[in-house]
PDB file of N, CA and C in Angstrom:
ATOM      1  N   MET A  30      76.900  82.145 107.259  1.00 95.00           N
ATOM      2  CA  MET A  30      77.569  82.916 106.625  1.00 95.00           C
ATOM      3  C   MET A  30      79.833  82.921 106.638  1.00 95.00           C
ATOM      4  N   LYS A  31      80.586  83.745 105.008  1.00 97.00           N
ATOM      5  CA  LYS A  31      81.233  83.026 104.717  1.00 97.00           C
ATOM      6  C   LYS A  31      82.737  84.428 105.050  1.00 97.00           C
ATOM      7  N   LYS A  32      83.491  83.359 104.936  1.00 98.00           N
ATOM      8  CA  LYS A  32      84.640  84.416 104.904  1.00 98.00           C
ATOM      9  C   LYS A  32      84.782  84.827 103.838  1.00 98.00           C
ATOM     10  N   VAL A  33      85.564  85.623 102.708  1.00 98.00           N
ATOM     11  CA  VAL A  33      85.158  86.317 101.573  1.00 98.00           C
ATOM     12  C   VAL A  33      86.513  86.995 101.065  1.00 98.00           C
ATOM     13  N   GLU A  34      88.181  85.825 101.085  1.00 98.00           N
ATOM     14  CA  GLU A  34      89.137  86.587 100.796  1.00 98.00           C
ATOM     15  C   GLU A  34      89.884  86.532  99.669  1.00 98.00           C
ATOM     16  N   ALA A  35      90.537  87.212  99.264  1.00 98.00           N
ATOM     17  CA  ALA A  35      90.180  88.222  97.964  1.00 98.00           C
ATOM     18  C   ALA A  35      92.112  89.016  98.302  1.00 98.00           C
ATOM     19  N   ILE A  36      93.126  88.247  96.937  1.00 97.00           N
ATOM     20  CA  ILE A  36      94.454  88.900  96.796  1.00 97.00           C
ATOM     21  C   ILE A  36      94.641  89.413  95.805  1.00 97.00           C
ATOM     22  N   ILE A  37      93.943  90.346  95.453  1.00 97.00           N
ATOM     23  CA  ILE A  37      94.236  91.300  94.607  1.00 97.00           C
ATOM     24  C   ILE A  37      96.050  92.335  93.814  1.00 97.00           C
ATOM     25  N   LYS A  38      95.576  93.288  93.300  1.00 95.00           N
ATOM     26  CA  LYS A  38      96.769  93.995  92.931  1.00 95.00           C
ATOM     27  C   LYS A  38      96.810  94.158  93.878  1.00 95.00           C
ATOM     28  N   PRO A  39      98.659  95.915  94.202  1.00 96.00           N
ATOM     29  CA  PRO A  39      97.302  96.635  95.193  1.00 96.00           C
ATOM     30  C   PRO A  39      96.375  97.677  94.348  1.00 96.00           C
ATOM     31  N   PHE A  40      97.175  98.722  93.012  1.00 96.00           N
ATOM     32  CA  PHE A  40      96.396  99.653  92.972  1.00 96.00           C
ATOM     33  C   PHE A  40      95.265  99.690  92.373  1.00 96.00           C
ATOM     34  N   ARG A  41      94.448  98.220  92.853  1.00 97.00           N
ATOM     35  CA  ARG A  41      93.017  97.714  92.118  1.00 97.00           C
ATOM     36  C   ARG A  41      92.108  97.527  93.632  1.00 97.00           C
ATOM     37  N   VAL A  42      92.592  97.389  94.762  1.00 97.00           N
ATOM     38  CA  VAL A  42      91.609  97.430  95.960  1.00 97.00           C
ATOM     39  C   VAL A  42      91.013  99.399  96.234  1.00 97.00           C
ATOM     40  N   ASP A  43      91.412 100.010  95.421  1.00 97.00           N
ATOM     41  CA  ASP A  43      90.540 101.829  95.047  1.00 97.00           C
ATOM     42  C   ASP A  43      88.782 100.947  94.088  1.00 97.00           C
ATOM     43  N   ASP A  44      89.618 100.878  93.251  1.00 97.00           N
ATOM     44  CA  ASP A  44      88.011 100.460  92.778  1.00 97.00           C
ATOM     45  C   ASP A  44      87.457  98.642  92.879  1.00 97.00           C
ATOM     46  N   VAL A  45      88.263  98.026  93.905  1.00 97.00           N
ATOM     47  CA  VAL A  45      87.561  96.896  94.316  1.00 97.00           C
ATOM     48  C   VAL A  45      86.553  97.354  95.498  1.00 97.00           C
ATOM     49  N   ARG A  46      87.151  98.483  96.287  1.00 97.00           N
ATOM     50  CA  ARG A  46      86.684  99.131  97.472  1.00 97.00           C
ATOM     51  C   ARG A  46      84.840  99.653  97.113  1.00 97.00           C
ATOM     52  N   ALA A  47      85.650 100.375  96.379  1.00 97.00           N
ATOM     53  CA  ALA A  47      84.550 101.293  95.775  1.00 97.00           C
ATOM     54  C   ALA A  47      82.999 100.170  95.548  1.00 97.00           C
ATOM     55  N   ALA A  48      83.215  99.426  94.100  1.00 97.00           N
ATOM     56  CA  ALA A  48      82.407  98.616  93.340  1.00 97.00           C
ATOM     57  C   ALA A  48      81.650  97.425  95.253  1.00 97.00           C
ATOM     58  N   LEU A  49      82.821  97.155  96.438  1.00 97.00           N
ATOM     59  CA  LEU A  49      81.022  96.810  97.231  1.00 97.00           C
ATOM     60  C   LEU A  49      80.898  97.616  98.300  1.00 97.00           C
ATOM     61  N   LEU A  50      81.092  97.843  98.565  1.00 97.00           N
ATOM     62  CA  LEU A  50      80.346  99.585  98.395  1.00 97.00           C
ATOM     63  C   LEU A  50      79.026  99.994  97.301  1.00 97.00           C
ATOM     64  N   GLU A  51      79.287 100.098  96.957  1.00 97.00           N
ATOM     65  CA  GLU A  51      77.410 100.545  95.191  1.00 97.00           C
ATOM     66  C   GLU A  51      77.448  99.537  95.420  1.00 97.00           C
ATOM     67  N   VAL A  52      77.021  97.766  96.463  1.00 97.00           N
ATOM     68  CA  VAL A  52      76.565  96.498  95.571  1.00 97.00           C
ATOM     69  C   VAL A  52      76.346  96.499  97.523  1.00 97.00           C
ATOM     70  N   GLY A  53      76.908  96.961  98.398  1.00 95.00           N
ATOM     71  CA  GLY A  53      76.025  97.076  99.353  1.00 95.00           C
ATOM     72  C   GLY A  53      76.755  96.480 100.699  1.00 95.00           C
ATOM     73  N   ILE A  54      77.829  96.534 100.535  1.00 95.00           N
ATOM     74  CA  ILE A  54      78.765  95.325 101.513  1.00 95.00           C
ATOM     75  C   ILE A  54      80.246  95.772 101.013  1.00 95.00           C
ATOM     76  N   THR A  55      79.719  96.611 102.949  1.00 89.00           N
ATOM     77  CA  THR A  55      80.244  97.546 103.560  1.00 89.00           C
ATOM     78  C   THR A  55      82.099  97.364 104.270  1.00 89.00           C
ATOM     79  N   GLY A  56      81.520  96.423 105.423  1.00 91.00           N
ATOM     80  CA  GLY A  56      82.872  95.951 106.416  1.00 91.00           C
ATOM     81  C   GLY A  56      83.738  95.160 105.814  1.00 91.00           C
ATOM     82  N   MET A  57      85.065  96.113 105.513  1.00 96.00           N
ATOM     83  CA  MET A  57      86.420  94.608 104.865  1.00 96.00           C
ATOM     84  C   MET A  57      87.779  94.467 106.267  1.00 96.00           C
ATOM     85  N   THR A  58      88.040  94.175 105.697  1.00 97.00           N
ATOM     86  CA  THR A  58      89.439  94.585 105.827  1.00 97.00           C
ATOM     87  C   THR A  58      90.709  94.296 105.090  1.00 97.00           C
ATOM     88  N   LEU A  59      91.431  95.446 104.864  1.00 97.00           N
ATOM     89  CA  LEU A  59      92.692  95.384 103.865  1.00 97.00           C
ATOM     90  C   LEU A  59      93.927  95.372 104.883  1.00 97.00           C
ATOM     91  N   SER A  60      95.177  93.816 104.213  1.00 98.00           N
ATOM     92  CA  SER A  60      96.097  93.609 104.143  1.00 98.00           C
ATOM     93  C   SER A  60      97.474  93.895 103.434  1.00 98.00           C
ATOM     94  N   GLU A  61      98.260  94.252 104.060  1.00 97.00           N
ATOM     95  CA  GLU A  61      99.830  94.556 103.171  1.00 97.00           C
ATOM     96  C   GLU A  61     100.411  92.887 103.024  1.00 97.00           C
ATOM     97  N   VAL A  62     100.039  92.543 101.131  1.00 95.00           N
ATOM     98  CA  VAL A  62     101.148  91.029 101.925  1.00 95.00           C
ATOM     99  C   VAL A  62     101.659  90.818 100.891  1.00 95.00           C
ATOM    100  N   LYS A  63     102.510  89.696 100.611  1.00 89.00           N
ATOM    101  CA  LYS A  63     103.405  89.811  99.839  1.00 89.00           C
ATOM    102  C   LYS A  63     102.991  87.870  99.316  1.00 89.00           C
ATOM    103  N   GLY A  64     104.036  87.968  98.031  1.00 84.00           N
ATOM    104  CA  GLY A  64     103.297  86.202  97.409  1.00 84.00           C
ATOM    105  C   GLY A  64     103.559  86.244  96.218  1.00 84.00           C
ATOM    106  N   PHE A  65     103.374  85.100  95.836  1.00 77.00           N
ATOM    107  CA  PHE A  65     103.305  84.997  94.140  1.00 77.00           C
ATOM    108  C   PHE A  65     102.563  83.701  93.957  1.00 77.00           C
ATOM    109  N   GLY A  66     102.678  83.370  92.333  1.00 76.00           N
ATOM    110  CA  GLY A  66     101.608  82.040  92.027  1.00 76.00           C
ATOM    111  C   GLY A  66     102.626  82.149  91.137  1.00 76.00           C
ATOM    112  N   ARG A  67     101.562  81.917  90.260  1.00 70.00           N
ATOM    113  CA  ARG A  67     102.415  81.241  88.306  1.00 70.00           C
ATOM    114  C   ARG A  67     103.292  82.169  88.025  1.00 70.00           C
ATOM    115  N   GLN A  68     103.414  82.775  88.550  1.00 65.00           N
ATOM    116  CA  GLN A  68     104.464  84.799  86.957  1.00 65.00           C
ATOM    117  C   GLN A  68     106.214  84.322  88.412  1.00 65.00           C
ATOM    118  N   LYS A  69     105.762  83.558  89.846  1.00 64.00           N
ATOM    119  CA  LYS A  69     107.086  83.190  90.251  1.00 64.00           C
ATOM    120  C   LYS A  69     107.863  83.215  90.290  1.00 64.00           C
ATOM    121  N   GLY A  70     107.400  85.906  90.323  1.00 60.00           N
ATOM    122  CA  GLY A  70     108.002  86.655  91.010  1.00 60.00           C
ATOM    123  C   GLY A  70     108.693  87.329  88.967  1.00 60.00           C
ATOM    124  N   HIS A  71     110.159  88.051  89.051  1.00 62.00           N
ATOM    125  CA  HIS A  71     110.447  88.756  88.248  1.00 62.00           C
ATOM    126  C   HIS A  71     112.327  89.039  88.419  1.00 62.00           C
ATOM    127  N   THR A  72     112.472  89.549  87.686  1.00 65.00           N
ATOM    128  CA  THR A  72     114.628  89.940  88.294  1.00 65.00           C
ATOM    129  C   THR A  72     113.663  91.262  87.479  1.00 65.00           C
ATOM    130  N   GLU A  73     114.687  92.007  88.520  1.00 61.00           N
ATOM    131  CA  GLU A  73     114.308  93.647  87.893  1.00 61.00           C
ATOM    132  C   GLU A  73     116.101  93.845  88.749  1.00 61.00           C
ATOM    133  N   LEU A  74     116.866  95.452  87.872  1.00 65.00           N
ATOM    134  CA  LEU A  74     118.368  95.697  87.656  1.00 65.00           C
ATOM    135  C   LEU A  74     118.364  96.454  88.771  1.00 65.00           C
ATOM    136  N   TYR A  75     119.389  97.658  90.024  1.00 67.00           N
ATOM    137  CA  TYR A  75     119.381  97.609  90.550  1.00 67.00           C
ATOM    138  C   TYR A  75     121.500  98.282  90.441  1.00 67.00           C
ATOM    139  N   ARG A  76     120.959  98.619  90.653  1.00 73.00           N
ATOM    140  CA  ARG A  76     122.211  99.615  90.259  1.00 73.00           C
ATOM    141  C   ARG A  76     123.900  98.318  89.621  1.00 73.00           C
ATOM    142  N   GLY A  77     123.192  98.696  88.505  1.00 74.00           N
ATOM    143  CA  GLY A  77     124.245  97.497  88.299  1.00 74.00           C
ATOM    144  C   GLY A  77     124.050  96.103  87.816  1.00 74.00           C
ATOM    145  N   ALA A  78     123.809  95.316  89.341  1.00 73.00           N
ATOM    146  CA  ALA A  78     122.918  94.156  89.451  1.00 73.00           C
ATOM    147  C   ALA A  78     121.982  94.102  89.338  1.00 73.00           C
ATOM    148  N   GLU A  79     121.891  92.981  89.450  1.00 68.00           N
ATOM    149  CA  GLU A  79     120.797  92.395  88.484  1.00 68.00           C
ATOM    150  C   GLU A  79     119.864  90.831  89.920  1.00 68.00           C
ATOM    151  N   TYR A  80     119.066  90.933  90.244  1.00 66.00           N
ATOM    152  CA  TYR A  80     118.259  90.356  91.017  1.00 66.00           C
ATOM    153  C   TYR A  80     116.572  90.116  91.370  1.00 66.00           C
ATOM    154  N   THR A  81     116.007  89.144  91.822  1.00 71.00           N
ATOM    155  CA  THR A  81     115.437  88.316  91.620  1.00 71.00           C
ATOM    156  C   THR A  81     114.561  88.233  92.430  1.00 71.00           C
ATOM    157  N   VAL A  82     113.019  88.703  92.334  1.00 69.00           N
ATOM    158  CA  VAL A  82     112.212  89.684  93.515  1.00 69.00           C
ATOM    159  C   VAL A  82     111.546  88.356  93.532  1.00 69.00           C
ATOM    160  N   ASP A  83     111.121  87.020  94.677  1.00 74.00           N
ATOM    161  CA  ASP A  83     110.321  86.787  94.662  1.00 74.00           C
ATOM    162  C   ASP A  83     109.057  86.730  95.023  1.00 74.00           C
ATOM    163  N   PHE A  84     109.168  87.212  96.429  1.00 79.00           N
ATOM    164  CA  PHE A  84     107.866  87.215  96.261  1.00 79.00           C
ATOM    165  C   PHE A  84     106.954  88.904  96.092  1.00 79.00           C
ATOM    166  N   LEU A  85     106.050  88.947  94.959  1.00 83.00           N
ATOM    167  CA  LEU A  85     105.312  90.110  95.040  1.00 83.00           C
ATOM    168  C   LEU A  85     104.360  91.194  95.802  1.00 83.00           C
ATOM    169  N   PRO A  86     104.281  92.088  96.039  1.00 89.00           N
ATOM    170  CA  PRO A  86     103.305  93.287  96.231  1.00 89.00           C
ATOM    171  C   PRO A  86     102.193  92.516  96.668  1.00 89.00           C
ATOM    172  N   LYS A  87     101.182  92.471  97.193  1.00 94.00           N
ATOM    173  CA  LYS A  87      99.759  92.319  96.748  1.00 94.00           C
ATOM    174  C   LYS A  87      98.575  93.115  98.130  1.00 94.00           C
ATOM    175  N   ALA A  88      97.722  92.494  97.859  1.00 97.00           N
ATOM    176  CA  ALA A  88      96.702  93.150  98.928  1.00 97.00           C
ATOM    177  C   ALA A  88      95.414  91.873  98.666  1.00 97.00           C
ATOM    178  N   LYS A  89      95.591  92.054  99.976  1.00 98.00           N
ATOM    179  CA  LYS A  89      94.331  91.336 100.845  1.00 98.00           C
ATOM    180  C   LYS A  89      93.771  91.529 101.333  1.00 98.00           C
ATOM    181  N   LEU A  90      92.415  91.077 101.008  1.00 98.00           N
ATOM    182  CA  LEU A  90      90.700  91.245 101.099  1.00 98.00           C
ATOM    183  C   LEU A  90      90.410  90.055 102.537  1.00 98.00           C
ATOM    184  N   GLU A  91      89.629  90.707 103.211  1.00 98.00           N
ATOM    185  CA  GLU A  91      89.084  90.086 103.814  1.00 98.00           C
ATOM    186  C   GLU A  91      87.377  90.800 104.648  1.00 98.00           C
ATOM    187  N   ILE A  92      86.200  90.233 103.949  1.00 97.00           N
ATOM    188  CA  ILE A  92      85.257  90.094 104.036  1.00 97.00           C
ATOM    189  C   ILE A  92      83.886  89.231 104.753  1.00 97.00           C
ATOM    190  N   ILE A  93      83.256  89.164 106.093  1.00 96.00           N
ATOM    191  CA  ILE A  93      82.613  88.713 106.557  1.00 96.00           C
ATOM    192  C   ILE A  93      80.953  88.779 105.738  1.00 96.00           C
ATOM    193  N   ILE A  94      80.776  88.273 104.760  1.00 95.00           N
ATOM    194  CA  ILE A  94      79.470  88.543 104.386  1.00 95.00           C
ATOM    195  C   ILE A  94      77.794  87.409 105.267  1.00 95.00           C
ATOM    196  N   GLY A  95      76.645  87.562 105.281  1.00 93.00           N
ATOM    197  CA  GLY A  95      75.503  86.339 104.990  1.00 93.00           C
ATOM    198  C   GLY A  95      75.590  85.473 103.601  1.00 93.00           C
ATOM    199  N   ASP A  96      75.458  84.434 103.928  1.00 94.00           N
ATOM    200  CA  ASP A  96      75.408  82.974 102.696  1.00 94.00           C
ATOM    201  C   ASP A  96      74.553  84.107 101.486  1.00 94.00           C
ATOM    202  N   GLU A  97      74.062  85.174 101.178  1.00 95.00           N
ATOM    203  CA  GLU A  97      72.804  85.324  99.915  1.00 95.00           C
ATOM    204  C   GLU A  97      73.973  86.596  99.426  1.00 95.00           C
ATOM    205  N   GLN A  98      74.354  86.729 100.147  1.00 95.00           N
ATOM    206  CA  GLN A  98      75.323  87.688 100.144  1.00 95.00           C
ATOM    207  C   GLN A  98      76.431  87.749  99.040  1.00 95.00           C
ATOM    208  N   VAL A  99      77.210  86.663  99.048  1.00 97.00           N
ATOM    209  CA  VAL A  99      78.705  85.386  98.437  1.00 97.00           C
ATOM    210  C   VAL A  99      78.506  85.310  97.209  1.00 97.00           C
ATOM    211  N   ASP A 100      77.977  85.085  95.841  1.00 97.00           N
ATOM    212  CA  ASP A 100      78.242  85.232  94.866  1.00 97.00           C
ATOM    213  C   ASP A 100      77.965  87.121  94.143  1.00 97.00           C
ATOM    214  N   THR A 101      77.101  87.737  94.695  1.00 97.00           N
ATOM    215  CA  THR A 101      76.744  88.892  94.116  1.00 97.00           C
ATOM    216  C   THR A 101      78.936  89.437  94.707  1.00 97.00           C
ATOM    217  N   CYS A 102      79.637  89.318  95.921  1.00 98.00           N
ATOM    218  CA  CYS A 102      79.774  89.888  95.663  1.00 98.00           C
ATOM    219  C   CYS A 102      81.677  89.131  95.395  1.00 98.00           C
ATOM    220  N   ILE A 103      81.459  87.290  95.696  1.00 98.00           N
ATOM    221  CA  ILE A 103      82.474  87.438  93.909  1.00 98.00           C
ATOM    222  C   ILE A 103      83.118  88.111  92.780  1.00 98.00           C
ATOM    223  N   GLU A 104      81.415  88.484  91.971  1.00 98.00           N
ATOM    224  CA  GLU A 104      81.483  89.100  90.320  1.00 98.00           C
ATOM    225  C   GLU A 104      81.762  90.144  90.905  1.00 98.00           C
ATOM    226  N   THR A 105      81.211  90.839  92.272  1.00 98.00           N
ATOM    227  CA  THR A 105      81.894  92.051  92.055  1.00 98.00           C
ATOM    228  C   THR A 105      83.781  91.809  92.053  1.00 98.00           C
ATOM    229  N   ILE A 106      84.314  91.124  92.571  1.00 98.00           N
ATOM    230  CA  ILE A 106      85.593  91.861  92.774  1.00 98.00           C
ATOM    231  C   ILE A 106      86.389  90.962  92.148  1.00 98.00           C
ATOM    232  N   GLN A 107      85.777  90.206  90.828  1.00 97.00           N
ATOM    233  CA  GLN A 107      86.276  89.479  89.929  1.00 97.00           C
ATOM    234  C   GLN A 107      86.119  91.560  89.407  1.00 97.00           C
ATOM    235  N   LYS A 108      84.816  91.695  88.396  1.00 97.00           N
ATOM    236  CA  LYS A 108      84.784  92.771  87.744  1.00 97.00           C
ATOM    237  C   LYS A 108      85.599  93.814  87.327  1.00 97.00           C
ATOM    238  N   SER A 109      86.127  94.014  89.195  1.00 97.00           N
ATOM    239  CA  SER A 109      86.460  94.625  89.800  1.00 97.00           C
ATOM    240  C   SER A 109      87.952  95.074  89.690  1.00 97.00           C
ATOM    241  N   ALA A 110      88.540  93.385  89.926  1.00 97.00           N
ATOM    242  CA  ALA A 110      89.987  93.460  90.580  1.00 97.00           C
ATOM    243  C   ALA A 110      91.405  92.917  88.819  1.00 97.00           C
ATOM    244  N   HIS A 111      90.023  92.623  87.544  1.00 96.00           N
ATOM    245  CA  HIS A 111      90.392  92.140  86.699  1.00 96.00           C
ATOM    246  C   HIS A 111      90.920  92.822  85.602  1.00 96.00           C
ATOM    247  N   THR A 112      92.763  92.987  85.191  1.00 93.00           N
ATOM    248  CA  THR A 112      93.269  93.886  84.085  1.00 93.00           C
ATOM    249  C   THR A 112      93.650  93.310  83.066  1.00 93.00           C
ATOM    250  N   GLY A 113      93.553  91.684  83.147  1.00 91.00           N
ATOM    251  CA  GLY A 113      93.644  90.282  82.429  1.00 91.00           C
ATOM    252  C   GLY A 113      94.824  90.287  81.864  1.00 91.00           C
ATOM    253  N   LYS A 114      96.080  89.898  83.271  1.00 87.00           N
ATOM    254  CA  LYS A 114      97.167  90.231  82.616  1.00 87.00           C
ATOM    255  C   LYS A 114      97.757  89.004  83.952  1.00 87.00           C
ATOM    256  N   ILE A 115      98.967  88.461  84.476  1.00 82.00           N
ATOM    257  CA  ILE A 115      98.952  87.892  85.110  1.00 82.00           C
ATOM    258  C   ILE A 115      99.318  88.269  86.042  1.00 82.00           C
ATOM    259  N   GLY A 116      98.509  87.141  87.941  1.00 84.00           N
ATOM    260  CA  GLY A 116      99.103  88.102  89.010  1.00 84.00           C
ATOM    261  C   GLY A 116      97.998  88.737  88.915  1.00 84.00           C
ATOM    262  N   ASP A 117      96.450  88.753  88.072  1.00 90.00           N
ATOM    263  CA  ASP A 117      95.045  89.072  88.934  1.00 90.00           C
ATOM    264  C   ASP A 117      94.944  88.817  90.611  1.00 90.00           C
ATOM    265  N   GLY A 118      95.237  87.451  90.302  1.00 92.00           N
ATOM    266  CA  GLY A 118      94.807  87.686  92.040  1.00 92.00           C
ATOM    267  C   GLY A 118      93.972  86.004  92.234  1.00 92.00           C
ATOM    268  N   LYS A 119      93.267  85.941  93.712  1.00 96.00           N
ATOM    269  CA  LYS A 119      92.352  84.854  93.440  1.00 96.00           C
ATOM    270  C   LYS A 119      91.738  85.079  94.597  1.00 96.00           C
ATOM    271  N   ILE A 120      90.790  84.475  94.305  1.00 98.00           N
ATOM    272  CA  ILE A 120      89.403  84.562  95.953  1.00 98.00           C
ATOM    273  C   ILE A 120      88.660  83.479  96.065  1.00 98.00           C
ATOM    274  N   PHE A 121      89.690  83.079  97.693  1.00 98.00           N
ATOM    275  CA  PHE A 121      88.571  82.169  98.931  1.00 98.00           C
ATOM    276  C   PHE A 121      87.819  82.634  99.465  1.00 98.00           C
ATOM    277  N   VAL A 122      87.303  81.045  99.202  1.00 98.00           N
ATOM    278  CA  VAL A 122      85.813  81.376  99.886  1.00 98.00           C
ATOM    279  C   VAL A 122      85.637  80.457 101.537  1.00 98.00           C
ATOM    280  N   THR A 123      85.312  80.123 102.547  1.00 98.00           N
ATOM    281  CA  THR A 123      85.308  79.669 103.415  1.00 98.00           C
ATOM    282  C   THR A 123      83.589  79.339 104.427  1.00 98.00           C
ATOM    283  N   SER A 124      83.721  78.766 105.331  1.00 97.00           N
ATOM    284  CA  SER A 124      82.470  79.205 106.162  1.00 97.00           C
ATOM    285  C   SER A 124      83.162  79.319 107.609  1.00 97.00           C
ATOM    286  N   VAL A 125      82.011  80.390 108.159  1.00 96.00           N
ATOM    287  CA  VAL A 125      82.695  80.923 109.392  1.00 96.00           C
ATOM    288  C   VAL A 125      81.111  80.712 110.170  1.00 96.00           C
ATOM    289  N   GLU A 126      82.117  79.514 111.233  1.00 95.00           N
ATOM    290  CA  GLU A 126      81.302  78.808 112.242  1.00 95.00           C
ATOM    291  C   GLU A 126      80.408  80.423 112.771  1.00 95.00           C
ATOM    292  N   ARG A 127      81.322  81.830 113.462  1.00 95.00           N
ATOM    293  CA  ARG A 127      80.598  82.843 114.737  1.00 95.00           C
ATOM    294  C   ARG A 127      81.015  83.109 114.163  1.00 95.00           C
ATOM    295  N   VAL A 128      80.561  84.682 114.364  1.00 94.00           N
ATOM    296  CA  VAL A 128      81.143  85.912 114.336  1.00 94.00           C
ATOM    297  C   VAL A 128      79.830  86.737 115.382  1.00 94.00           C
ATOM    298  N   ILE A 129      81.456  87.264 116.233  1.00 95.00           N
ATOM    299  CA  ILE A 129      80.223  87.745 117.764  1.00 95.00           C
ATOM    300  C   ILE A 129      80.851  89.802 118.117  1.00 95.00           C
ATOM    301  N   ARG A 130      80.504  90.361 118.337  1.00 94.00           N
ATOM    302  CA  ARG A 130      80.155  92.587 117.762  1.00 94.00           C
ATOM    303  C   ARG A 130      81.178  92.129 119.102  1.00 94.00           C
ATOM    304  N   ILE A 131      82.317  92.486 119.805  1.00 95.00           N
ATOM    305  CA  ILE A 131      82.120  92.883 120.795  1.00 95.00           C
ATOM    306  C   ILE A 131      82.587  93.436 121.978  1.00 95.00           C
ATOM    307  N   ARG A 132      81.666  95.077 121.640  1.00 95.00           N
ATOM    308  CA  ARG A 132      81.591  96.586 121.541  1.00 95.00           C
ATOM    309  C   ARG A 132      79.562  95.777 122.732  1.00 95.00           C
ATOM    310  N   THR A 133      79.317  94.915 121.854  1.00 95.00           N
ATOM    311  CA  THR A 133      77.196  95.348 122.189  1.00 95.00           C
ATOM    312  C   THR A 133      77.526  93.254 122.733  1.00 95.00           C
ATOM    313  N   GLY A 134      77.898  92.929 122.407  1.00 94.00           N
ATOM    314  CA  GLY A 134      78.087  91.018 122.692  1.00 94.00           C
ATOM    315  C   GLY A 134      76.439  90.057 121.343  1.00 94.00           C
ATOM    316  N   GLU A 135      76.455  91.577 120.013  1.00 95.00           N
ATOM    317  CA  GLU A 135      75.859  90.427 119.136  1.00 95.00           C
ATOM    318  C   GLU A 135      76.107  89.498 118.580  1.00 95.00           C
ATOM    319  N   GLU A 136      75.370  88.135 118.076  1.00 94.00           N
ATOM    320  CA  GLU A 136      75.723  86.939 117.736  1.00 94.00           C
ATOM    321  C   GLU A 136      75.393  87.401 115.799  1.00 94.00           C
ATOM    322  N   GLY A 137      75.713  85.870 115.124  1.00 91.00           N
ATOM    323  CA  GLY A 137      75.977  86.434 113.811  1.00 91.00           C
ATOM    324  C   GLY A 137      75.405  87.337 112.906  1.00 91.00           C
ATOM    325  N   ASN A 138      74.383  87.525 112.009  1.00 89.00           N
ATOM    326  CA  ASN A 138      73.542  88.456 111.162  1.00 89.00           C
ATOM    327  C   ASN A 138      74.081  89.980 111.748  1.00 89.00           C
ATOM    328  N   GLU A 139      73.882  89.333 112.402  1.00 91.00           N
ATOM    329  CA  GLU A 139      74.206  91.233 113.617  1.00 91.00           C
ATOM    330  C   GLU A 139      74.127  91.499 113.827  1.00 91.00           C
ATOM    331  N   ALA A 140      75.899  91.407 113.600  1.00 90.00           N
ATOM    332  CA  ALA A 140      77.434  91.282 114.577  1.00 90.00           C
ATOM    333  C   ALA A 140      78.518  91.409 113.551  1.00 90.00           C
ATOM    334  N   ILE A 141      77.680  91.595 111.352  1.00 87.00           N
ATOM    335  CA  ILE A 141      78.072  91.727 110.769  1.00 87.00           C
ATOM    336  C   ILE A 141      78.086  92.780 110.526  1.00 87.00           C
TER     337      ILE A 141
END
């Protein structure tokens, strides 16, 4: 099993979610996060004063899937989150040792 974490632009969440549902990936967790990468924030003007916004709003999707779905999941996120502009995000894939469904006690792929 793998955990796929995708940090994407917030306005792309609905498109990514819909695309993942189309390929059969149904379970995911969404968190609103803030961060920056190469774009290093930006400058804004508020009531005549200029200030720097270091951390930009992002959305973090966390998905636990079987090994056989990883490539499909990554390709789907890449296609649906892509805008071609800086700050499109990143995808991280890590191994998951164990998954347990609390309600039934099921483990492994049955618990996903």
